[in-house]
Short mmCIF file of C-alpha atoms and ligand atoms in Angstrom, two decimals:
data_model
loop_
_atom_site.label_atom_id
_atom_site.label_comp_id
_atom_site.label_asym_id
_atom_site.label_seq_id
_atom_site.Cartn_x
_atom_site.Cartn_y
_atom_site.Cartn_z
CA UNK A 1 5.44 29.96 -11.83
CA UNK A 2 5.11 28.23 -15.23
CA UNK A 3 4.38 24.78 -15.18
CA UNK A 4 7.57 23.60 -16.98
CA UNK A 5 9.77 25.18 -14.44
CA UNK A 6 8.01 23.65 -11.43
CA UNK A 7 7.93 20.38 -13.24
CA UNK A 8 11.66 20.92 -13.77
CA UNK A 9 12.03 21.96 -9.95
CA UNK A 10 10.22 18.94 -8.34
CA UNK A 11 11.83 16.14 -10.83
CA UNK A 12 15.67 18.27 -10.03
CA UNK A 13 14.61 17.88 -5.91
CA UNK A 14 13.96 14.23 -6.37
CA UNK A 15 10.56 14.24 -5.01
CA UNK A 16 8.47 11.32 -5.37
CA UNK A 17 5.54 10.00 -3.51
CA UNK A 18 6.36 10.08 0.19
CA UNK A 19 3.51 7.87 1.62
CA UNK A 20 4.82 4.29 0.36
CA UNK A 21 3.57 4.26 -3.66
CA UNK A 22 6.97 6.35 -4.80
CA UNK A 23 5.57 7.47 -8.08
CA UNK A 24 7.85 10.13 -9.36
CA UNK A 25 5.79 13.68 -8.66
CA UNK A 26 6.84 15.22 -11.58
CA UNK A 27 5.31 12.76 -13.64
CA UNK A 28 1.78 13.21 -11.10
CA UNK A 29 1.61 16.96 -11.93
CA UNK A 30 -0.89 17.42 -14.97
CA UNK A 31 -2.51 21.04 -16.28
CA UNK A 32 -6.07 21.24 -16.18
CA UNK A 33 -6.74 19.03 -13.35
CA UNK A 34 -9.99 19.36 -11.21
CA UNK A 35 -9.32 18.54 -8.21
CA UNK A 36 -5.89 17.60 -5.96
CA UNK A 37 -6.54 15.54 -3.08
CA UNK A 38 -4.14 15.59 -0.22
CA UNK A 39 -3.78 12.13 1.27
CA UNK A 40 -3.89 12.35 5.30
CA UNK A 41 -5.68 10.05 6.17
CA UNK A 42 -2.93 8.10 8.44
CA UNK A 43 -4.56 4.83 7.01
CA UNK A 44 -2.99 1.89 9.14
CA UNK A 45 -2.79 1.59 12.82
CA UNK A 46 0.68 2.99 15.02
CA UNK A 47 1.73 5.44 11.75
CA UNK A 48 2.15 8.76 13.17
CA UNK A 49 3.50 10.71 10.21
CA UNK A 50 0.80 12.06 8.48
CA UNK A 51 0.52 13.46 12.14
CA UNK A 52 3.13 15.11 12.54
CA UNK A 53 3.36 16.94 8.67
CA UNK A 54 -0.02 18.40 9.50
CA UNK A 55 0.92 19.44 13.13
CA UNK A 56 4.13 20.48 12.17
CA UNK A 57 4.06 21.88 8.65
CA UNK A 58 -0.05 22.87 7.95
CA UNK A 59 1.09 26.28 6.46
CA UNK A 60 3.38 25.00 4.37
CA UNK A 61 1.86 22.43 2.95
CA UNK A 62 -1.46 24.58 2.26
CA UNK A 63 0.74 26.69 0.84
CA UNK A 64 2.42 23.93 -1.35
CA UNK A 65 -1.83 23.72 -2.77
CA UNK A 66 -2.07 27.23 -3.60
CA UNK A 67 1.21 27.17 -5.67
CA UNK A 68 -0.36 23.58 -7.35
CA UNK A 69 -3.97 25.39 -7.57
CA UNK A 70 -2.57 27.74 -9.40
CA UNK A 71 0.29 25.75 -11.89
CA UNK A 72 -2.14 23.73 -12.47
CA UNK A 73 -5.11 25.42 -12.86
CA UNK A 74 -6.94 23.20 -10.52
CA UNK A 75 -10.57 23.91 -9.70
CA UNK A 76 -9.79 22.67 -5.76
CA UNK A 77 -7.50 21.16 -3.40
CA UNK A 78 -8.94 18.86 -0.62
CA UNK A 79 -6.67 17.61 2.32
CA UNK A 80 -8.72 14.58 3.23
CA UNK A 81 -8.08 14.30 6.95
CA UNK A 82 -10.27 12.10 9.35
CA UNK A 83 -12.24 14.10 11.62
CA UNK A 84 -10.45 12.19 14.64
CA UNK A 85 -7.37 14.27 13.62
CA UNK A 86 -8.98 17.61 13.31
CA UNK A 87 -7.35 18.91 16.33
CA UNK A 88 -3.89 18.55 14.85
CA UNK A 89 -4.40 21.40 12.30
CA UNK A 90 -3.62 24.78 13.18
CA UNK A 91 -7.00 26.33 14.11
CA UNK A 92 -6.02 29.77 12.58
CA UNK A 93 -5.23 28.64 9.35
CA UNK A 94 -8.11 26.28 8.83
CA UNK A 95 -10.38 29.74 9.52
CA UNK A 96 -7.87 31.32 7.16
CA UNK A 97 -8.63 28.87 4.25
CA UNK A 98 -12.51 28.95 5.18
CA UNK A 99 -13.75 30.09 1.69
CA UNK A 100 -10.68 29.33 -0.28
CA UNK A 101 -9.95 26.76 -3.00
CA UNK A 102 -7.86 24.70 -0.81
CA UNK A 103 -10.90 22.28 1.31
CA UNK A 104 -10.75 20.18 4.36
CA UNK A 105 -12.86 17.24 3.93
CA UNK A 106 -13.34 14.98 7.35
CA UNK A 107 -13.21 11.24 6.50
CA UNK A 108 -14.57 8.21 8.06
CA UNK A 109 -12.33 5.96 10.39
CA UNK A 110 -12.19 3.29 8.30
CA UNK A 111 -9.46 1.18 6.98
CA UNK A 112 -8.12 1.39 3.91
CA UNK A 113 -9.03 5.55 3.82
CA UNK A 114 -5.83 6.23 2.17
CA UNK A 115 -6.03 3.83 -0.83
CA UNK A 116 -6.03 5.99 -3.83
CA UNK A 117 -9.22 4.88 -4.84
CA UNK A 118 -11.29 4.82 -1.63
CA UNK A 119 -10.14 8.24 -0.50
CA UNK A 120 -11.02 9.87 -4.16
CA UNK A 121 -14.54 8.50 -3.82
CA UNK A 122 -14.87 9.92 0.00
CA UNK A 123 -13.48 13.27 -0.68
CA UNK A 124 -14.78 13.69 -4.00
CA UNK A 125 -17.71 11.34 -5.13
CA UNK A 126 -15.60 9.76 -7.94
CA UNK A 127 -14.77 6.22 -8.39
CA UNK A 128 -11.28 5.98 -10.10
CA UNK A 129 -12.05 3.30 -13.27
CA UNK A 130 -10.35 0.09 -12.97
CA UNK A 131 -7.05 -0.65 -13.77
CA UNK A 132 -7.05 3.16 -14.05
CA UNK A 133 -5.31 6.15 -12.56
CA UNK A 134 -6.91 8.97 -10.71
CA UNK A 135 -6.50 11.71 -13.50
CA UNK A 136 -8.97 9.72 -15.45
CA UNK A 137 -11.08 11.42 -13.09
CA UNK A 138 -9.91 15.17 -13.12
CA UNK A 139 -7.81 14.40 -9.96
CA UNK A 140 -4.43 13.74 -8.61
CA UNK A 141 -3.76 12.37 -5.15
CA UNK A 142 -0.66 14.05 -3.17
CA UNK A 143 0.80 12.12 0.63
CA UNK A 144 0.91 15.78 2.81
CA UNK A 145 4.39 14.91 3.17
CA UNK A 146 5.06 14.91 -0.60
CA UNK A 147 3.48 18.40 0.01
CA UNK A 148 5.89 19.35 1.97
CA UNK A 149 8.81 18.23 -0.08
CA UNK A 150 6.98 20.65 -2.80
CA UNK A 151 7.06 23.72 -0.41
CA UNK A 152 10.43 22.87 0.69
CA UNK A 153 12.23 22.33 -3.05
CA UNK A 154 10.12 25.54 -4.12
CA UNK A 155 10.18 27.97 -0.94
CA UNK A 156 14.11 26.92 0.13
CA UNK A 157 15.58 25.37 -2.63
CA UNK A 158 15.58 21.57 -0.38
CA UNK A 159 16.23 18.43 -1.73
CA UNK A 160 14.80 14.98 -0.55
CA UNK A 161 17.72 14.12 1.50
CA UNK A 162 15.59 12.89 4.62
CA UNK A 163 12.33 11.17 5.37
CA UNK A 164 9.77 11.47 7.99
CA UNK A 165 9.57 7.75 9.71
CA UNK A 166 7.05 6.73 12.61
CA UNK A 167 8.40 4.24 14.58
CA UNK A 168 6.35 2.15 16.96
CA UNK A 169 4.85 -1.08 18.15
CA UNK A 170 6.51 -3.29 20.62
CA UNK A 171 8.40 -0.30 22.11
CA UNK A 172 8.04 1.83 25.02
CA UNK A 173 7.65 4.93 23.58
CA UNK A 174 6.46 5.87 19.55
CA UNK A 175 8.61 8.75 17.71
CA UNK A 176 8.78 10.54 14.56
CA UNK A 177 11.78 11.27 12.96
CA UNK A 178 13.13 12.52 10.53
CA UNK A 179 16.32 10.36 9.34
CA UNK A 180 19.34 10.59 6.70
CA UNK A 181 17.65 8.64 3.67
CA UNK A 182 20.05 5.38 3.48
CA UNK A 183 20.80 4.87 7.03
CA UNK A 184 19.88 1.39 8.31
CA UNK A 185 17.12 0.40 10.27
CA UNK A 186 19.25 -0.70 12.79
CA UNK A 187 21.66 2.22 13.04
CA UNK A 188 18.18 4.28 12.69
CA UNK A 189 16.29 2.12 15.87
CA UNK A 190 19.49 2.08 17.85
CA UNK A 191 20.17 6.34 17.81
CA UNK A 192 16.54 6.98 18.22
CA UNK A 193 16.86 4.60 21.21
CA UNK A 194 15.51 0.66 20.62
CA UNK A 195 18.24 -1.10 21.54
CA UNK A 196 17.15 -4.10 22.74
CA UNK A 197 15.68 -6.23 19.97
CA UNK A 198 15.92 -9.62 21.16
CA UNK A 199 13.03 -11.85 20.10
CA UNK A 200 11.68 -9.06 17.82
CA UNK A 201 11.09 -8.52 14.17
CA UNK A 202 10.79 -5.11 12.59
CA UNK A 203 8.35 -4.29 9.62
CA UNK A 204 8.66 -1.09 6.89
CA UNK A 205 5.35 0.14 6.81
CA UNK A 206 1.94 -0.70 8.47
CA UNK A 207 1.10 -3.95 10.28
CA UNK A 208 -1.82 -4.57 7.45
CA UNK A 209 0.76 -3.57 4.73
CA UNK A 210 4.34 -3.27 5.69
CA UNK A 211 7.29 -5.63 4.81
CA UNK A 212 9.87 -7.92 6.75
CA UNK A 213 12.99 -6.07 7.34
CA UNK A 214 16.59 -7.34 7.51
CA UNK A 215 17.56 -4.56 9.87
CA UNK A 216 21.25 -4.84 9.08
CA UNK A 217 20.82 -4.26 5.40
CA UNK A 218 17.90 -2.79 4.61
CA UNK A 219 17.91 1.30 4.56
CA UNK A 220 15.75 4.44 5.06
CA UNK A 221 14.03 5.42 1.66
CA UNK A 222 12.28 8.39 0.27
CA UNK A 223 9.29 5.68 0.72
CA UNK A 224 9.58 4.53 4.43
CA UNK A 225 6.84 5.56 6.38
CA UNK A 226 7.18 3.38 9.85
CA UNK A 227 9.40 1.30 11.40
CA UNK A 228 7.49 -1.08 13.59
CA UNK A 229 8.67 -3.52 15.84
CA UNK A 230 6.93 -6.60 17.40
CA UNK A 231 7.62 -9.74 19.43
CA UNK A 232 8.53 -12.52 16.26
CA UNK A 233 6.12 -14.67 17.85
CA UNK A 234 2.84 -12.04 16.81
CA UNK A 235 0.52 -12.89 13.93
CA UNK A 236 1.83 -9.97 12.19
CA UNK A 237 5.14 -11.23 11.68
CA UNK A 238 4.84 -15.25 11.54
CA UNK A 239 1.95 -14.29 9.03
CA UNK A 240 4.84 -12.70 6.76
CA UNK A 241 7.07 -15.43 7.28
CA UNK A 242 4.84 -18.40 6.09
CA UNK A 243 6.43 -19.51 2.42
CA UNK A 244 3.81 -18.80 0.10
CA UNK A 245 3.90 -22.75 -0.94
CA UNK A 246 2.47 -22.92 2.85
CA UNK A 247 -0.08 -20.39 2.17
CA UNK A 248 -1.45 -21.94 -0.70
CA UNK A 249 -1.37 -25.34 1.19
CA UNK A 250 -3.41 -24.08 3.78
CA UNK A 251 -5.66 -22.56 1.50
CA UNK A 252 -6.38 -25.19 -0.74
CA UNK A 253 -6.84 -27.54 2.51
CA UNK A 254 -8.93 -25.15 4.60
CA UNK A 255 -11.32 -22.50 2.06
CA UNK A 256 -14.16 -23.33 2.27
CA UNK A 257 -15.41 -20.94 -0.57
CA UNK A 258 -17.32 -18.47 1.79
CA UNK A 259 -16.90 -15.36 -0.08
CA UNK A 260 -16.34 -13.46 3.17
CA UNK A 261 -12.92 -12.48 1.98
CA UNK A 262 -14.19 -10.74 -1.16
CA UNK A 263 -17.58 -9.30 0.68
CA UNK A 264 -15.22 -7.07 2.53
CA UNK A 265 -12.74 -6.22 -0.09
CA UNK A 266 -12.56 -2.21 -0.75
CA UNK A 267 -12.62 -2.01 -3.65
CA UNK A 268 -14.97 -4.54 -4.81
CA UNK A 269 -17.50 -2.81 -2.42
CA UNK A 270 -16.53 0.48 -4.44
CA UNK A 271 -17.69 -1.58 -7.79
CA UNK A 272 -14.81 -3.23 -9.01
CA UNK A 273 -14.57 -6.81 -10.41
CA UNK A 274 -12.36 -8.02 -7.54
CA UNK A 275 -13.12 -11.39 -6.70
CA UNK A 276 -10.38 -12.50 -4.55
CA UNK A 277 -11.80 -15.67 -3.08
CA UNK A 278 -11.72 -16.90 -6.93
CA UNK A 279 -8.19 -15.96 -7.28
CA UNK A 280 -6.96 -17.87 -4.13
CA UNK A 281 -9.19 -20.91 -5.19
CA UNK A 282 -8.00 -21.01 -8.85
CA UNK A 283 -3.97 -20.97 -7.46
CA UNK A 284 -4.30 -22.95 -4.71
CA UNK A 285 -6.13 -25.34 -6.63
CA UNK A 286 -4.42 -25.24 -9.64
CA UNK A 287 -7.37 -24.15 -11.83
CA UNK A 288 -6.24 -22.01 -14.95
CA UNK A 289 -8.81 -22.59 -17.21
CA UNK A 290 -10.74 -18.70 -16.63
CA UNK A 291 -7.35 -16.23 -16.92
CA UNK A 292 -9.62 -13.92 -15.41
CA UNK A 293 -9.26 -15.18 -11.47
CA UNK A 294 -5.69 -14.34 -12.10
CA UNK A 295 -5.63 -11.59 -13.52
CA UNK A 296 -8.24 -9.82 -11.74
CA UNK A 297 -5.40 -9.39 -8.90
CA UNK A 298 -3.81 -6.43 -10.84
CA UNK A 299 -7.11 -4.73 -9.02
CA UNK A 300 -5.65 -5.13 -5.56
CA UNK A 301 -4.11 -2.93 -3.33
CA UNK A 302 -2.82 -4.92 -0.84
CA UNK A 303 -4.55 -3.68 2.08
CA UNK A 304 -5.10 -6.67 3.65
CA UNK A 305 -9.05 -6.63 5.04
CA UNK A 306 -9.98 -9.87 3.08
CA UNK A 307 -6.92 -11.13 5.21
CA UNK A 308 -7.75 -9.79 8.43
CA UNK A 309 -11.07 -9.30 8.37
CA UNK A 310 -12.77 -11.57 6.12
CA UNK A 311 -11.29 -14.88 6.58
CA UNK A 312 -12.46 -16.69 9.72
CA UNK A 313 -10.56 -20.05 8.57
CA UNK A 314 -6.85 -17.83 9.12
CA UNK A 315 -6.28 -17.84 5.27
CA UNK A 316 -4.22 -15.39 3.71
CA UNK A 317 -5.95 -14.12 0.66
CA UNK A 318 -4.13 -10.89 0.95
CA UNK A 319 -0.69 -12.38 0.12
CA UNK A 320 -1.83 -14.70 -2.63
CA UNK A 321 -3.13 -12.04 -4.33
CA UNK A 322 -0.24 -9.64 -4.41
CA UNK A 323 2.18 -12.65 -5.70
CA UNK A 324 -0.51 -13.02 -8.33
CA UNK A 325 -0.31 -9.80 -9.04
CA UNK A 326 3.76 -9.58 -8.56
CA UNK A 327 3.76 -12.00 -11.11
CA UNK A 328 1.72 -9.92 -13.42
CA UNK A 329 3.48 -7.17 -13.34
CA UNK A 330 6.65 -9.58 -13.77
CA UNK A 331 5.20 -9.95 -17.17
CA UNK A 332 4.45 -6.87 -18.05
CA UNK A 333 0.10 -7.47 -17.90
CA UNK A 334 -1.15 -4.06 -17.72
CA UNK A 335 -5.37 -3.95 -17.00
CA UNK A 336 -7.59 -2.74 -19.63
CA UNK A 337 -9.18 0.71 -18.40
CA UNK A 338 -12.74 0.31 -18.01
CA UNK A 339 -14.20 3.54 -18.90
CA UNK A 340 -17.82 2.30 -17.86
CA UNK A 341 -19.50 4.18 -15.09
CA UNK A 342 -18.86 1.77 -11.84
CA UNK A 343 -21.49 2.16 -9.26
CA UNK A 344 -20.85 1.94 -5.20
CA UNK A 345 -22.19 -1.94 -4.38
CA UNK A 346 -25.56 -0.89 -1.61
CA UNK A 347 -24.12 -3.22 0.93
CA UNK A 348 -20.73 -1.22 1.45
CA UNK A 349 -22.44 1.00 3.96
CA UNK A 350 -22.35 -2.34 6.32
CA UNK A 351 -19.04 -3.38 5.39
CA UNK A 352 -17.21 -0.51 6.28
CA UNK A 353 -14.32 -1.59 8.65
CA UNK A 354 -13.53 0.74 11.88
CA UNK A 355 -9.83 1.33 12.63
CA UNK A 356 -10.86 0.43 16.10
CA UNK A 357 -12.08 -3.14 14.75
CA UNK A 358 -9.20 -3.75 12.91
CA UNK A 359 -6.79 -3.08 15.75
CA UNK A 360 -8.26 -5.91 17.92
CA UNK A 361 -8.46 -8.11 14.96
CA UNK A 362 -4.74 -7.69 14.55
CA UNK A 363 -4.05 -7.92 17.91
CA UNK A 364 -2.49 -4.93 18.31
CA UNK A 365 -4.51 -2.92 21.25
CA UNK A 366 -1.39 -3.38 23.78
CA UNK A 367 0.67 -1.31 21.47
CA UNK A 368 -1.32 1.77 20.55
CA UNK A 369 -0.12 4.65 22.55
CA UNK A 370 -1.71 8.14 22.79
CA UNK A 371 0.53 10.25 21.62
CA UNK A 372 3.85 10.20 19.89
CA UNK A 373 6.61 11.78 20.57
CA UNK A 374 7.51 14.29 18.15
CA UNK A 375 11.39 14.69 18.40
CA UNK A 376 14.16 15.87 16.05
CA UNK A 377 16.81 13.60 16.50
CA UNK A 378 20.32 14.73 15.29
CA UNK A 379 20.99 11.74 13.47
CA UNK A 380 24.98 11.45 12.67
CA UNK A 381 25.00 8.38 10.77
CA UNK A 382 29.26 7.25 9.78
CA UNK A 383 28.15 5.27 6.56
CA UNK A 384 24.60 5.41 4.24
CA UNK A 385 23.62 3.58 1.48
CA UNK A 386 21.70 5.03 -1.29
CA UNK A 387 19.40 3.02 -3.36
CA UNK A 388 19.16 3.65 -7.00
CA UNK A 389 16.00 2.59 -7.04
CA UNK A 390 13.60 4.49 -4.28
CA UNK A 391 10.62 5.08 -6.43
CA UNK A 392 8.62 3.39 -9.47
CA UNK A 393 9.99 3.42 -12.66
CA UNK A 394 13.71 3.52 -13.78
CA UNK A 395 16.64 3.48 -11.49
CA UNK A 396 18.92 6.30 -11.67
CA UNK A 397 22.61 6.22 -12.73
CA UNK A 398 25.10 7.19 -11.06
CA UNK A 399 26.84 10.81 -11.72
CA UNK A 400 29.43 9.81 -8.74
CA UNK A 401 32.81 7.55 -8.64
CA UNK A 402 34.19 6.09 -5.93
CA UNK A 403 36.11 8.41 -4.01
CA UNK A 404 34.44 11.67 -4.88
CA UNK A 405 33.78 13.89 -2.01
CA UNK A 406 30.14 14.95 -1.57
CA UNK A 407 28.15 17.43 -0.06
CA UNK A 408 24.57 16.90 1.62
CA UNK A 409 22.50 17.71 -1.02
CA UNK A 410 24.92 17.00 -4.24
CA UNK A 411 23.49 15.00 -6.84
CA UNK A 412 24.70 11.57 -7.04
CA UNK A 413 22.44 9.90 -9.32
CA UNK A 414 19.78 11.57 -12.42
CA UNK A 415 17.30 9.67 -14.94
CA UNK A 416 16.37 11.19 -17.82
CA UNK A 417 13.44 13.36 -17.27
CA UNK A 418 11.22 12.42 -19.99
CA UNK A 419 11.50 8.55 -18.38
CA UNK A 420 9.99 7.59 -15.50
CA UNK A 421 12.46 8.37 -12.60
CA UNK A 422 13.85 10.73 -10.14
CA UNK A 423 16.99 12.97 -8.82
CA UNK A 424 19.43 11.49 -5.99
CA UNK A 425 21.00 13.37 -3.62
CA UNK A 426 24.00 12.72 -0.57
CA UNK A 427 21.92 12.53 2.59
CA UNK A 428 25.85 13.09 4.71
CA UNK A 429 28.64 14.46 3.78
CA UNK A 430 31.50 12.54 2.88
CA UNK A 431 33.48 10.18 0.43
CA UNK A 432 31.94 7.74 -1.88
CA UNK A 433 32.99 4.59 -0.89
CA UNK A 434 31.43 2.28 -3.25
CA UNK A 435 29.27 2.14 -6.39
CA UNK A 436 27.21 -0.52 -7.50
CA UNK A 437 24.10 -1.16 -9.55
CA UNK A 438 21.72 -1.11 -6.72
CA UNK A 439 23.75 1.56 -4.31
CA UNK A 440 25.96 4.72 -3.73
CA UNK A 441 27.60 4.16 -0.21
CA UNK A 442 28.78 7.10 0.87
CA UNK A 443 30.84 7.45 4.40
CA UNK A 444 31.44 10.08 6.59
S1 SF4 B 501 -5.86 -7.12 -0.32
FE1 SF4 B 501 -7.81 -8.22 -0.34
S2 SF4 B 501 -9.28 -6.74 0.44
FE2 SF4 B 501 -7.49 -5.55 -0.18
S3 SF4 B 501 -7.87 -4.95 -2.31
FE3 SF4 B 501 -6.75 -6.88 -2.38
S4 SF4 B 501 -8.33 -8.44 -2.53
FE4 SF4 B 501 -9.34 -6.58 -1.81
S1 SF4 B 502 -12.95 -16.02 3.43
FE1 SF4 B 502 -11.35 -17.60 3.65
S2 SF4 B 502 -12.49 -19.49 3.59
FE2 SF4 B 502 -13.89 -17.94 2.77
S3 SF4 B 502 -13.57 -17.98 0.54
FE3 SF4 B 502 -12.17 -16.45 1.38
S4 SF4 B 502 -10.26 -17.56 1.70
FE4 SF4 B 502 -11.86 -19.09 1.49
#
């Protein structure tokens, strides 16, 4: 397949990255790559879904590699997979591949393995530069359910139209599914069975990175990974719902400029200039004379361990930084790409956080189960609501009017290709009810 057409054929599908970051695919794919490294690595505790694509759909998404391997002219494809999860891949296929371009590379259990930058350097040795993108290293980073999306749109002609969602926690039982992109989290919890959500909150992602959900309005996207639930009293949620002028309160009354928070950080143990105990003294203290402890937070990913493991006076570091770096964004900063060689700090070896820590520091040990059910629901949903906006970059328009009858599958909403966007598609079929900026609402 030429590279154009494939291009063509992911952007047309609507595929964009599947494991939270929603960065159109089309715009990922890039001739003359090195390497293409297959994020597995199920990074935060109670997500099951990287699970399940590999137990479910190995073939196809090694499959999905070749095809890349060879568009792209890629030297390699590594699935970076902790060796925990080994036994969910099909035994006969990883003897198949023994040999072949496509590579399984077992990675530590450590927290944040699926940040961009920490799984390039443990599968491949590279640190990504900061403020930089993997390609500046000869590689592009793929979720194995974006994978998937590939082999479907390529092998059967599918468009995104549903996403793979764990959903766990406070329950009694954890499930994958895969539901109707735009159904809400309520309508989702209450057909897959969680009906009874007094006294609980529900977050859309991770408990080190997921969001506060209003269950009534927000909505399956092609980004939502898990739905978890927990009692509203838990750290994890009354964490979230502390108003950042609390947070910086708190922090301005209580730091007591250890460090510890910035010791453990990722990615400044991977080299990078990420000093996050300067940024949360210089804004909770009002110091802007050095720019530089502000900006610095266009660095971060979010993960959290300066948050959860680092701070021993309950500080949260984490969330300062991402409004710093909200706000930077908000005004358009972008980080100089530093080209210079960055070198692995010695005493990252040590700092290394275990999964298994981290789920007792979040208090979450009483809701890790051993398996997951793996279960199909048939999900029916009467109404859905389709975001424009699913993915980084521009929202799409919409090609529909109220009224229109759709199909599952018909396009209701494009952005032009060259921009930064994607394709949306009817996830039921029915009547379009409602158009808005933000929304197509389409109803059975
Ligand atoms: S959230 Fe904290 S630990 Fe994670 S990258 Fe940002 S500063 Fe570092
Ligand atoms: S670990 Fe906590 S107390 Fe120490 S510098 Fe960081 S925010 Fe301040």
């Amino acid at each position: 397949m030429e590279f154009e057409k494939l291009s063509e054929l992911v952007f047309n599908a609507g595929i964009v990255g599947a494991g939270g970051a929603g960065f159109p695919t089309h715009k990922k794919l890039a001739k003359g790559v090195k390497q293409i490294v297959v994020n597995a690595a199920e990074c935060e505790p109670l997500m099951m879904v990287d699970h399940h694509v590999l137990a479910k759909h190995f073939g196809s998404v090694v499959k999905a590699l070749n095809l890349l391997i060879d568009v792209l002219g890629a030297e390699e494809a590594i699935i970076g997979i902790k060796g925990k999860n080994m036994h969910l891949l099909d035994k006969r296929i990883v003897d198949e591949i023994k040999g072949t371009k496509v590579k399984i590379h077992e990675i530590p259990d450590i927290y944040p393995a699926g940040d961009e930058v920490v799984l390039v350097y443990e599968t491949t040795g590279k640190i990504i530069p900061e403020g930089s993108i993997p390609l500046m290293v000869g590689v592009i980073v793929l979720n194995a359910e974006t994978l998937y999306n590939i082999y479907s749109a390529v092998e059967k002609g599918e468009n995104v139209t549903r996403k793979y969602v764990s959903i766990g926690g406070d329950v009694e039982r954890d499930v994958v599914v895969r539901a109707p992109i735009g159904i809400t989290i309520r309508e989702l919890l209450e057909d897959a069975g969680y009906t009874n959500l007094e006294g609980k909150a529900v977050i859309n992602g991770g408990p080190m990175m997921g969001k506060l959900v209003d269950i009534d309005t927000d909505v399956v996207t092609k980004t939502t990974k898990g739905v978890l639930v927990f009692p509203e009293t838990h750290s994890v949620i009354q964490r979230r719902r502390m108003p950042m002028s609390m947070t910086l309160k708190r922090a301005s009354a209580a730091c007591c400029n250890c460090s510890m928070c910035s010791d453990v950080c990722p990615r400044y143990l991977l080299g990078y200039n990420l000093r996050v105990d300067k940024t949360l003294r210089a804004a909770s203290h009002g110091e802007v004379q050095n720019a530089e402890n502000f900006t610095q937070a266009a660095l971060c990913c979010g993960c959290g361990v300066c948050t959860v493991i680092g701070c021993q006076q309950m500080l949260n570091p984490q969330a300062i930084s991402m409004e710093v770096k909200g706000e930077l964004a908000r005004q358009g900063y972008r980080r100089e790409n530093n080209k210079a060689p960055q070198e692995v700090r010695k005493e990252r070896a040590g700092r290394l956080v275990s999964s298994d820590v981290l789920i007792d520091k979040l208090g979450i040990r009483r809701f890790v189960k051993t398996t997951a059910a793996r279960e199909d629901f048939d999900f029916d949903p009467r109404i859905v609501y389709i975001p424009l906006s699913q993915h980084v970059g521009k929202p799409a328009t919409p090609t529909v009017k109220e009224g229109d009858k759709v199909k599952v599958s018909d396009v209701i909403a494009v952005t032009d290709a060259t921009a930064l966007g994607t394709t949306m598609h009817a996830s039921i079929s029915g009547t379009v009810k409602k158009v808005t900026d933000k929304y197509v609402v389409i109803e059975r």
